[in-house]
mmCIF file of C-alpha atoms in Angstrom:
data_model
loop_
_atom_site.group_PDB
_atom_site.id
_atom_site.type_symbol
_atom_site.label_atom_id
_atom_site.label_comp_id
_atom_site.label_asym_id
_atom_site.label_seq_id
_atom_site.Cartn_x
_atom_site.Cartn_y
_atom_site.Cartn_z
ATOM 1 C CA MET A 1 -1.321 -8.284 -18.192
ATOM 2 C CA ILE A 2 0.115 -9.622 -21.163
ATOM 3 C CA ALA A 3 -0.223 -13.067 -19.969
ATOM 4 C CA GLY A 4 -1.810 -14.833 -22.810
ATOM 5 C CA HIS A 5 -0.424 -12.110 -25.193
ATOM 6 C CA VAL A 6 3.124 -13.790 -25.446
ATOM 7 C CA VAL A 7 5.029 -16.500 -25.245
ATOM 8 C CA ARG A 8 6.657 -17.741 -22.126
ATOM 9 C CA THR A 9 9.982 -18.768 -23.867
ATOM 10 C CA PRO A 10 12.095 -21.432 -22.548
ATOM 11 C CA LEU A 11 15.546 -21.491 -20.740
ATOM 12 C CA VAL A 12 17.631 -23.848 -21.717
ATOM 13 C CA PRO A 13 20.970 -25.294 -20.623
ATOM 14 C CA THR A 14 23.923 -25.353 -23.570
ATOM 15 C CA ILE A 15 26.283 -27.940 -23.249
ATOM 16 C CA THR A 16 29.120 -26.611 -25.718
ATOM 17 C CA LEU A 17 29.126 -23.408 -23.779
ATOM 18 C CA SER A 18 29.366 -24.476 -20.699
ATOM 19 C CA ASN A 19 32.221 -26.536 -21.394
ATOM 20 C CA ASP A 20 34.257 -23.986 -22.959
ATOM 21 C CA ALA A 21 33.557 -20.969 -20.366
ATOM 22 C CA GLY A 22 33.857 -23.940 -16.946
ATOM 23 C CA VAL A 23 30.161 -22.582 -15.365
ATOM 24 C CA PRO A 24 27.135 -23.786 -16.320
ATOM 25 C CA VAL A 25 25.893 -21.595 -19.393
ATOM 26 C CA HIS A 26 21.760 -21.352 -19.972
ATOM 27 C CA LEU A 27 19.996 -19.971 -23.022
ATOM 28 C CA LYS A 28 17.143 -17.532 -22.935
ATOM 29 C CA LEU A 29 15.142 -18.193 -25.681
ATOM 30 C CA GLU A 30 13.300 -14.853 -26.660
ATOM 31 C CA HIS A 31 14.170 -15.300 -30.124
ATOM 32 C CA GLN A 32 11.283 -18.141 -30.063
ATOM 33 C CA GLN A 33 8.433 -14.904 -29.002
ATOM 34 C CA VAL A 34 5.790 -14.644 -31.349
ATOM 35 C CA THR A 35 7.093 -11.564 -33.543
ATOM 36 C CA GLY A 36 10.850 -13.391 -33.415
ATOM 37 C CA SER A 37 11.393 -11.064 -30.940
ATOM 38 C CA PHE A 38 11.723 -10.266 -26.929
ATOM 39 C CA LYS A 39 9.763 -6.827 -28.375
ATOM 40 C CA LEU A 40 6.689 -8.120 -28.068
ATOM 41 C CA ARG A 41 6.227 -8.084 -23.888
ATOM 42 C CA GLY A 42 6.926 -4.359 -24.020
ATOM 43 C CA ALA A 43 4.634 -3.288 -26.922
ATOM 44 C CA ALA A 44 1.616 -5.255 -25.884
ATOM 45 C CA ASN A 45 2.033 -4.131 -22.020
ATOM 46 C CA ALA A 46 2.005 -0.110 -23.210
ATOM 47 C CA LEU A 47 -0.583 -0.889 -25.927
ATOM 48 C CA LEU A 48 -3.370 -2.495 -23.266
ATOM 49 C CA SER A 49 -2.092 0.004 -20.803
ATOM 50 C CA LEU A 50 -3.439 2.802 -22.891
ATOM 51 C CA ASP A 51 -6.973 4.369 -22.120
ATOM 52 C CA PRO A 52 -9.114 2.546 -24.470
ATOM 53 C CA GLU A 53 -10.087 6.009 -26.283
ATOM 54 C CA ARG A 54 -6.651 6.866 -27.002
ATOM 55 C CA ARG A 55 -5.833 3.835 -27.831
ATOM 56 C CA ALA A 56 -8.816 3.680 -30.350
ATOM 57 C CA ARG A 57 -7.082 6.977 -32.005
ATOM 58 C CA GLY A 58 -4.219 4.292 -33.132
ATOM 59 C CA VAL A 59 -0.162 4.215 -32.278
ATOM 60 C CA VAL A 60 2.646 5.143 -33.813
ATOM 61 C CA ALA A 61 6.267 4.423 -33.504
ATOM 62 C CA ALA A 62 9.809 4.966 -34.454
ATOM 63 C CA SER A 63 11.670 1.567 -34.884
ATOM 64 C CA THR A 64 14.950 -0.616 -36.026
ATOM 65 C CA GLY A 65 12.509 -3.353 -36.785
ATOM 66 C CA ASN A 66 11.348 -6.012 -34.159
ATOM 67 C CA PHE A 67 9.329 -3.349 -32.120
ATOM 68 C CA GLY A 68 7.675 -2.280 -34.796
ATOM 69 C CA ARG A 69 6.810 -5.425 -35.810
ATOM 70 C CA ALA A 70 5.896 -6.515 -32.024
ATOM 71 C CA LEU A 71 3.780 -2.677 -32.068
ATOM 72 C CA ALA A 72 1.882 -3.969 -35.021
ATOM 73 C CA PHE A 73 0.845 -7.224 -34.162
ATOM 74 C CA ALA A 74 -0.398 -5.928 -31.054
ATOM 75 C CA ALA A 75 -1.949 -3.605 -32.864
ATOM 76 C CA SER A 76 -4.030 -6.070 -35.307
ATOM 77 C CA GLN A 77 -5.111 -8.094 -32.556
ATOM 78 C CA ALA A 78 -6.453 -5.061 -30.847
ATOM 79 C CA GLY A 79 -8.211 -4.236 -33.715
ATOM 80 C CA VAL A 80 -5.972 -0.382 -33.383
ATOM 81 C CA PRO A 81 -4.202 1.496 -36.218
ATOM 82 C CA ALA A 82 -0.716 1.216 -36.016
ATOM 83 C CA VAL A 83 2.019 3.348 -38.230
ATOM 84 C CA ILE A 84 5.639 2.323 -37.919
ATOM 85 C CA CYS A 85 8.262 5.195 -38.861
ATOM 86 C CA MET A 86 11.884 3.763 -39.691
ATOM 87 C CA SER A 87 15.117 4.568 -41.348
ATOM 88 C CA LYS A 88 16.644 3.341 -44.428
ATOM 89 C CA LEU A 89 19.165 1.654 -42.536
ATOM 90 C CA VAL A 90 16.324 -1.190 -41.535
ATOM 91 C CA PRO A 91 16.657 -4.520 -43.691
ATOM 92 C CA GLY A 92 14.057 -5.102 -46.313
ATOM 93 C CA ASN A 93 12.621 -8.251 -44.469
ATOM 94 C CA LYS A 94 11.752 -6.548 -41.254
ATOM 95 C CA VAL A 95 9.791 -3.809 -43.378
ATOM 96 C CA GLU A 96 8.233 -6.601 -45.459
ATOM 97 C CA ALA A 97 6.558 -8.006 -41.730
ATOM 98 C CA ILE A 98 5.232 -4.808 -40.693
ATOM 99 C CA ARG A 99 3.375 -4.506 -43.953
ATOM 100 C CA ALA A 100 2.233 -7.557 -43.608
ATOM 101 C CA LEU A 101 0.484 -7.295 -40.024
ATOM 102 C CA GLY A 102 -1.498 -4.658 -41.368
ATOM 103 C CA ALA A 103 0.269 -1.558 -40.060
ATOM 104 C CA GLU A 104 1.035 1.595 -42.069
ATOM 105 C CA VAL A 105 5.149 2.295 -42.692
ATOM 106 C CA ARG A 106 6.965 5.356 -43.243
ATOM 107 C CA ILE A 107 10.763 5.211 -44.304
ATOM 108 C CA VAL A 108 12.340 8.469 -43.226
ATOM 109 C CA GLY A 109 15.880 9.658 -42.822
ATOM 110 C CA THR A 110 18.924 7.363 -42.312
ATOM 111 C CA SER A 111 18.839 7.302 -38.415
ATOM 112 C CA GLN A 112 16.093 6.507 -35.864
ATOM 113 C CA ASP A 113 16.686 10.110 -34.599
ATOM 114 C CA ASP A 114 14.775 10.586 -38.403
ATOM 115 C CA ALA A 115 12.497 8.300 -38.049
ATOM 116 C CA GLN A 116 11.276 9.689 -34.387
ATOM 117 C CA GLU A 117 10.931 13.359 -36.191
ATOM 118 C CA GLU A 118 7.757 11.805 -38.370
ATOM 119 C CA VAL A 119 6.713 10.023 -34.743
ATOM 120 C CA ASP A 120 6.174 13.134 -33.293
ATOM 121 C CA ARG A 121 4.634 14.558 -36.337
ATOM 122 C CA LEU A 122 1.760 12.262 -36.623
ATOM 123 C CA SER A 123 1.312 12.302 -32.925
ATOM 124 C CA ALA A 124 0.744 15.649 -32.347
ATOM 125 C CA GLU A 125 -1.549 16.566 -35.545
ATOM 126 C CA HIS A 126 -3.271 13.000 -35.420
ATOM 127 C CA GLY A 127 -3.281 12.582 -31.627
ATOM 128 C CA MET A 128 -1.994 9.206 -32.288
ATOM 129 C CA ALA A 129 -0.368 7.517 -28.887
ATOM 130 C CA MET A 130 3.096 7.567 -29.460
ATOM 131 C CA LEU A 131 5.026 4.340 -27.819
ATOM 132 C CA PRO A 132 8.510 4.601 -27.667
ATOM 133 C CA PRO A 133 10.691 1.212 -28.222
ATOM 134 C CA PHE A 134 12.587 1.292 -24.654
ATOM 135 C CA ASP A 135 12.067 4.574 -23.076
ATOM 136 C CA HIS A 136 8.529 4.021 -21.607
ATOM 137 C CA ALA A 137 7.566 2.565 -18.246
ATOM 138 C CA ASP A 138 5.469 0.471 -19.639
ATOM 139 C CA VAL A 139 7.788 -1.017 -22.585
ATOM 140 C CA ILE A 140 10.268 -1.695 -19.719
ATOM 141 C CA ALA A 141 7.726 -3.317 -16.992
ATOM 142 C CA GLY A 142 7.120 -5.566 -20.006
ATOM 143 C CA GLN A 143 10.557 -6.389 -21.070
ATOM 144 C CA GLY A 144 10.823 -7.367 -17.336
ATOM 145 C CA THR A 145 8.569 -10.137 -17.206
ATOM 146 C CA ILE A 146 11.815 -12.143 -18.838
ATOM 147 C CA GLY A 147 13.749 -11.545 -15.467
ATOM 148 C CA LEU A 148 10.895 -12.585 -13.408
ATOM 149 C CA GLU A 149 10.701 -15.811 -15.862
ATOM 150 C CA LEU A 150 14.709 -15.942 -15.249
ATOM 151 C CA LEU A 151 14.329 -16.055 -12.020
ATOM 152 C CA GLU A 152 11.569 -18.879 -11.823
ATOM 153 C CA ASP A 153 13.343 -20.960 -14.020
ATOM 154 C CA LEU A 154 17.368 -20.832 -11.928
ATOM 155 C CA PRO A 155 16.668 -18.731 -8.949
ATOM 156 C CA ASP A 156 20.666 -19.257 -8.025
ATOM 157 C CA LEU A 157 21.634 -17.765 -11.626
ATOM 158 C CA GLU A 158 24.892 -15.632 -10.958
ATOM 159 C CA THR A 159 25.381 -13.644 -14.292
ATOM 160 C CA VAL A 160 22.454 -12.934 -16.867
ATOM 161 C CA VAL A 161 23.803 -11.174 -20.102
ATOM 162 C CA VAL A 162 21.940 -9.086 -22.004
ATOM 163 C CA PRO A 163 21.295 -7.632 -25.935
ATOM 164 C CA LEU A 164 21.646 -4.309 -25.179
ATOM 165 C CA SER A 165 19.902 -0.979 -27.314
ATOM 166 C CA GLY A 166 18.203 2.018 -26.126
ATOM 167 C CA GLY A 167 18.868 -0.584 -22.924
ATOM 168 C CA GLY A 168 14.424 -1.201 -22.462
ATOM 169 C CA LEU A 169 15.515 -4.690 -22.202
ATOM 170 C CA LEU A 170 18.192 -4.564 -20.251
ATOM 171 C CA ALA A 171 16.816 -1.580 -17.729
ATOM 172 C CA GLY A 172 13.680 -3.787 -17.400
ATOM 173 C CA ILE A 173 15.535 -7.380 -16.891
ATOM 174 C CA ALA A 174 18.001 -5.415 -14.123
ATOM 175 C CA LEU A 175 14.781 -4.148 -12.455
ATOM 176 C CA ALA A 176 12.992 -7.533 -11.562
ATOM 177 C CA VAL A 177 16.432 -9.853 -11.601
ATOM 178 C CA LYS A 178 18.154 -7.275 -9.127
ATOM 179 C CA SER A 179 14.872 -6.691 -7.111
ATOM 180 C CA ALA A 180 15.383 -10.198 -5.532
ATOM 181 C CA ASN A 181 18.805 -10.898 -6.143
ATOM 182 C CA PRO A 182 20.422 -7.999 -5.877
ATOM 183 C CA ARG A 183 23.910 -10.050 -5.868
ATOM 184 C CA ALA A 184 23.038 -11.043 -9.473
ATOM 185 C CA ARG A 185 25.454 -9.374 -12.300
ATOM 186 C CA LEU A 186 23.913 -7.843 -14.895
ATOM 187 C CA ILE A 187 25.862 -7.567 -18.221
ATOM 188 C CA GLY A 188 25.115 -5.586 -21.639
ATOM 189 C CA VAL A 189 26.533 -6.458 -24.278
ATOM 190 C CA THR A 190 26.237 -3.867 -27.937
ATOM 191 C CA MET A 191 28.418 -3.657 -31.358
ATOM 192 C CA GLU A 192 31.321 -1.704 -31.493
ATOM 193 C CA ARG A 193 29.503 0.046 -34.187
ATOM 194 C CA GLY A 194 27.623 3.092 -33.511
ATOM 195 C CA ALA A 195 27.035 2.090 -29.878
ATOM 196 C CA ALA A 196 24.697 4.834 -28.701
ATOM 197 C CA MET A 197 23.887 3.646 -24.786
ATOM 198 C CA HIS A 198 27.807 2.566 -24.107
ATOM 199 C CA ALA A 199 28.679 5.895 -25.316
ATOM 200 C CA SER A 200 26.191 7.694 -23.203
ATOM 201 C CA LEU A 201 27.130 5.782 -20.126
ATOM 202 C CA ARG A 202 30.492 6.573 -20.661
ATOM 203 C CA ALA A 203 29.434 10.556 -21.103
ATOM 204 C CA GLY A 204 27.526 10.378 -17.965
ATOM 205 C CA MET A 205 24.444 11.578 -20.444
ATOM 206 C CA PRO A 206 22.774 10.523 -23.398
ATOM 207 C CA VAL A 207 24.251 11.334 -26.342
ATOM 208 C CA LEU A 208 24.196 11.707 -30.136
ATOM 209 C CA VAL A 209 26.049 8.899 -31.761
ATOM 210 C CA GLU A 210 26.168 8.423 -35.742
ATOM 211 C CA GLU A 211 24.017 4.986 -36.634
ATOM 212 C CA VAL A 212 25.946 2.840 -39.137
ATOM 213 C CA GLU A 213 25.290 -0.306 -40.643
ATOM 214 C CA SER A 214 25.902 -3.797 -38.616
ATOM 215 C CA LEU A 215 25.443 -6.965 -38.514
ATOM 216 C CA ALA A 216 23.628 -6.556 -35.314
ATOM 217 C CA ASP A 217 21.257 -3.871 -36.834
ATOM 218 C CA SER A 218 18.419 -4.624 -33.792
ATOM 219 C CA LEU A 219 20.935 -2.607 -31.637
ATOM 220 C CA GLY A 220 20.928 0.629 -33.913
ATOM 221 C CA GLY A 221 19.556 3.969 -32.647
ATOM 222 C CA GLY A 222 20.236 6.934 -30.016
ATOM 223 C CA VAL A 223 18.902 6.305 -26.812
ATOM 224 C CA GLY A 224 17.160 10.011 -26.940
ATOM 225 C CA LEU A 225 18.787 13.728 -25.820
ATOM 226 C CA ALA A 226 15.072 13.612 -23.325
ATOM 227 C CA ASN A 227 15.658 9.789 -22.358
ATOM 228 C CA ARG A 228 13.251 9.680 -18.887
ATOM 229 C CA HIS A 229 13.912 6.261 -17.738
ATOM 230 C CA SER A 230 16.375 3.432 -19.426
ATOM 231 C CA PHE A 231 19.434 5.025 -19.456
ATOM 232 C CA THR A 232 19.410 5.509 -15.775
ATOM 233 C CA LEU A 233 18.381 2.549 -14.786
ATOM 234 C CA VAL A 234 21.006 1.125 -17.231
ATOM 235 C CA ARG A 235 23.776 3.159 -15.454
ATOM 236 C CA ASP A 236 22.537 2.939 -11.968
ATOM 237 C CA LEU A 237 21.838 -1.379 -12.065
ATOM 238 C CA VAL A 238 23.871 -3.105 -14.421
ATOM 239 C CA ASP A 239 26.982 -3.514 -14.031
ATOM 240 C CA ASP A 240 29.218 -3.487 -17.214
ATOM 241 C CA VAL A 241 28.985 -3.462 -20.562
ATOM 242 C CA VAL A 242 31.119 -4.752 -23.590
ATOM 243 C CA LEU A 243 31.297 -4.318 -26.980
ATOM 244 C CA VAL A 244 31.876 -6.860 -29.358
ATOM 245 C CA SER A 245 32.777 -7.208 -33.250
ATOM 246 C CA GLU A 246 31.131 -7.901 -36.380
ATOM 247 C CA THR A 247 33.576 -10.881 -37.079
ATOM 248 C CA ARG A 248 32.692 -11.833 -33.540
ATOM 249 C CA ILE A 249 28.800 -11.222 -34.133
ATOM 250 C CA ALA A 250 29.116 -13.394 -37.229
ATOM 251 C CA ASP A 251 30.681 -16.187 -35.343
ATOM 252 C CA ALA A 252 28.281 -16.153 -32.816
ATOM 253 C CA ILE A 253 24.712 -16.442 -35.254
ATOM 254 C CA ARG A 254 27.377 -19.572 -36.924
ATOM 255 C CA PHE A 255 27.777 -20.967 -33.406
ATOM 256 C CA ALA A 256 24.214 -20.486 -32.026
ATOM 257 C CA TYR A 257 23.111 -22.651 -35.423
ATOM 258 C CA ARG A 258 25.805 -24.914 -35.782
ATOM 259 C CA GLN A 259 26.056 -26.269 -32.383
ATOM 260 C CA GLU A 260 22.515 -25.129 -30.801
ATOM 261 C CA GLN A 261 20.398 -25.084 -34.138
ATOM 262 C CA GLN A 262 19.334 -22.235 -32.842
ATOM 263 C CA VAL A 263 18.408 -18.508 -35.967
ATOM 264 C CA VAL A 264 19.210 -16.238 -34.530
ATOM 265 C CA GLU A 265 19.747 -12.340 -35.677
ATOM 266 C CA GLY A 266 23.008 -10.313 -34.967
ATOM 267 C CA ALA A 267 21.346 -8.664 -32.224
ATOM 268 C CA GLY A 268 19.994 -11.798 -30.203
ATOM 269 C CA ALA A 269 23.631 -13.448 -31.187
ATOM 270 C CA VAL A 270 25.821 -10.585 -28.994
ATOM 271 C CA GLY A 271 25.704 -12.566 -25.545
ATOM 272 C CA ILE A 272 26.960 -15.747 -27.180
ATOM 273 C CA ALA A 273 30.061 -13.735 -28.927
ATOM 274 C CA ALA A 274 30.802 -11.677 -25.495
ATOM 275 C CA LEU A 275 30.971 -15.145 -23.713
ATOM 276 C CA MET A 276 32.668 -16.782 -26.271
ATOM 277 C CA ALA A 277 35.595 -14.279 -26.472
ATOM 278 C CA GLY A 278 36.249 -14.521 -22.695
ATOM 279 C CA LEU A 279 34.545 -10.638 -22.040
ATOM 280 C CA ILE A 280 32.869 -11.475 -19.636
ATOM 281 C CA GLU A 281 34.806 -12.133 -16.482
ATOM 282 C CA ARG A 282 33.614 -14.278 -13.687
ATOM 283 C CA PRO A 283 30.511 -15.826 -14.645
ATOM 284 C CA GLY A 284 29.582 -17.555 -12.572
ATOM 285 C CA ARG A 285 26.009 -19.828 -13.576
ATOM 286 C CA THR A 286 24.769 -17.848 -16.596
ATOM 287 C CA ILE A 287 22.015 -16.813 -18.615
ATOM 288 C CA ILE A 288 22.091 -15.758 -21.991
ATOM 289 C CA VAL A 289 19.296 -13.566 -23.525
ATOM 290 C CA LEU A 290 18.975 -14.635 -27.407
ATOM 291 C CA SER A 291 16.588 -11.895 -28.140
ATOM 292 C CA GLY A 292 15.796 -11.952 -31.732
ATOM 293 C CA ARG A 293 15.831 -14.192 -35.294
ATOM 294 C CA ASN A 294 14.036 -11.795 -37.598
ATOM 295 C CA ILE A 295 17.479 -12.023 -39.777
ATOM 296 C CA ASP A 296 16.950 -12.237 -43.527
ATOM 297 C CA MET A 297 17.562 -15.667 -44.248
ATOM 298 C CA ASN A 298 20.175 -15.164 -47.238
ATOM 299 C CA ARG A 299 22.190 -13.158 -45.068
ATOM 300 C CA HIS A 300 22.223 -16.242 -42.717
ATOM 301 C CA ALA A 301 22.436 -18.778 -44.963
ATOM 302 C CA GLU A 302 25.903 -16.244 -46.260
ATOM 303 C CA ILE A 303 27.123 -16.564 -42.734
ATOM 304 C CA VAL A 304 26.996 -19.765 -41.460
ATOM 305 C CA SER A 305 28.780 -20.610 -44.850
ATOM 306 C CA GLY A 306 31.529 -18.572 -43.714
ATOM 307 C CA GLN A 307 31.594 -15.523 -45.775
ATOM 308 C CA PRO A 308 32.578 -12.321 -44.637
ATOM 309 C CA ALA A 309 31.216 -10.428 -41.691
ATOM 310 C CA GLU A 310 30.134 -7.138 -43.419
ATOM 311 C CA ALA A 311 27.334 -5.292 -42.409
ATOM 312 C CA THR A 312 23.817 -6.090 -43.512
ATOM 313 C CA ARG A 313 22.568 -5.060 -47.015
ATOM 314 C CA ALA A 314 19.129 -3.823 -46.699
#
C-alpha cells in the first residue's frame, strides 16, 4: 500500500564498525526517508488504510516530533487535515518542521501523556481519526516493511539492532525478520533517561515513567498503560534491550558524521552507540537501523565539535 509513498532506503556496509566489532556490520539508512525518519512508513500505511469517509474528517496524533512530521506529510499529500499534539519537551526544530507541512500544532503539558489527552479530546469532540505513533496494527505493519527490505538485501543477517521507544519500529521489524528467520536476534536500544519500554518490560506490564530531556528525544514518551500491540510484540519477539548513556549517544552522533558522513539525531544513533560500547554480545552479521536525522543542526555542530553531551535544548 505504501509503495510510491516512501523511499526504499539503502543498506550499506560500514568498514570502520566492521573492523571494530570483528564482524560484518551494515547500516540501514532509514534516516534518508522523505521526512527524515522511518515514521513515514507507519504513518502513510495507517492513513491510507482509513475508510475514506473517516479520513476526510482529519487525523490527530500525539508525537515526540518524527511521527508528527511523517503524519503531517502524509496528510498533506492526501489532502487531509491533521492536528499534531506535542509536549514542551519536543525540540523547536521538529515543531516548526511540522507546521511547515501545513498541520495544526498544539503544545500541551510536559509529557507525551499530556499530549495524548488533547488527542483524545479532539477525537471525541470532532470525530478526527486518532493515529497512535506506535501502538497501532497498521503503523506497526508499515514499519515492518523495513524488515522485509533487510531480508531482501541481506538474507543471512544474524543480528538487527533497532532504536526502541514505544516499540512500533522494533515490533514491526521483529515480526518481519523472525517470520522468515527465527534464529535472527533482535536487539532494542534506548537511552538511560526515561526508558519507558525498558521499565515496562522489567515490570512485566506497561508502567508510567517520568519523561526527561535526552539527546535521544525521539525515544521519549510512555508506552501507554492500555497498550494493545507493541508491548506484547516486543516482549515476545525481542532478544535483548540495552541502555546507552548521553555521553555514548553524543559519541555515536559524532562517529556517524566523522566516519560515515551521516547526519543522525540522538535516537538514530543509539544502535551505533551500543555496538561501540560492546553492549551487543556475539553480534554476528549485524544490521544497525539509523532511524532518523531530524536533529537541530546547531546542536549537531556542538556535538560534532566535541562539546559536552548535555540534554537537547528545545
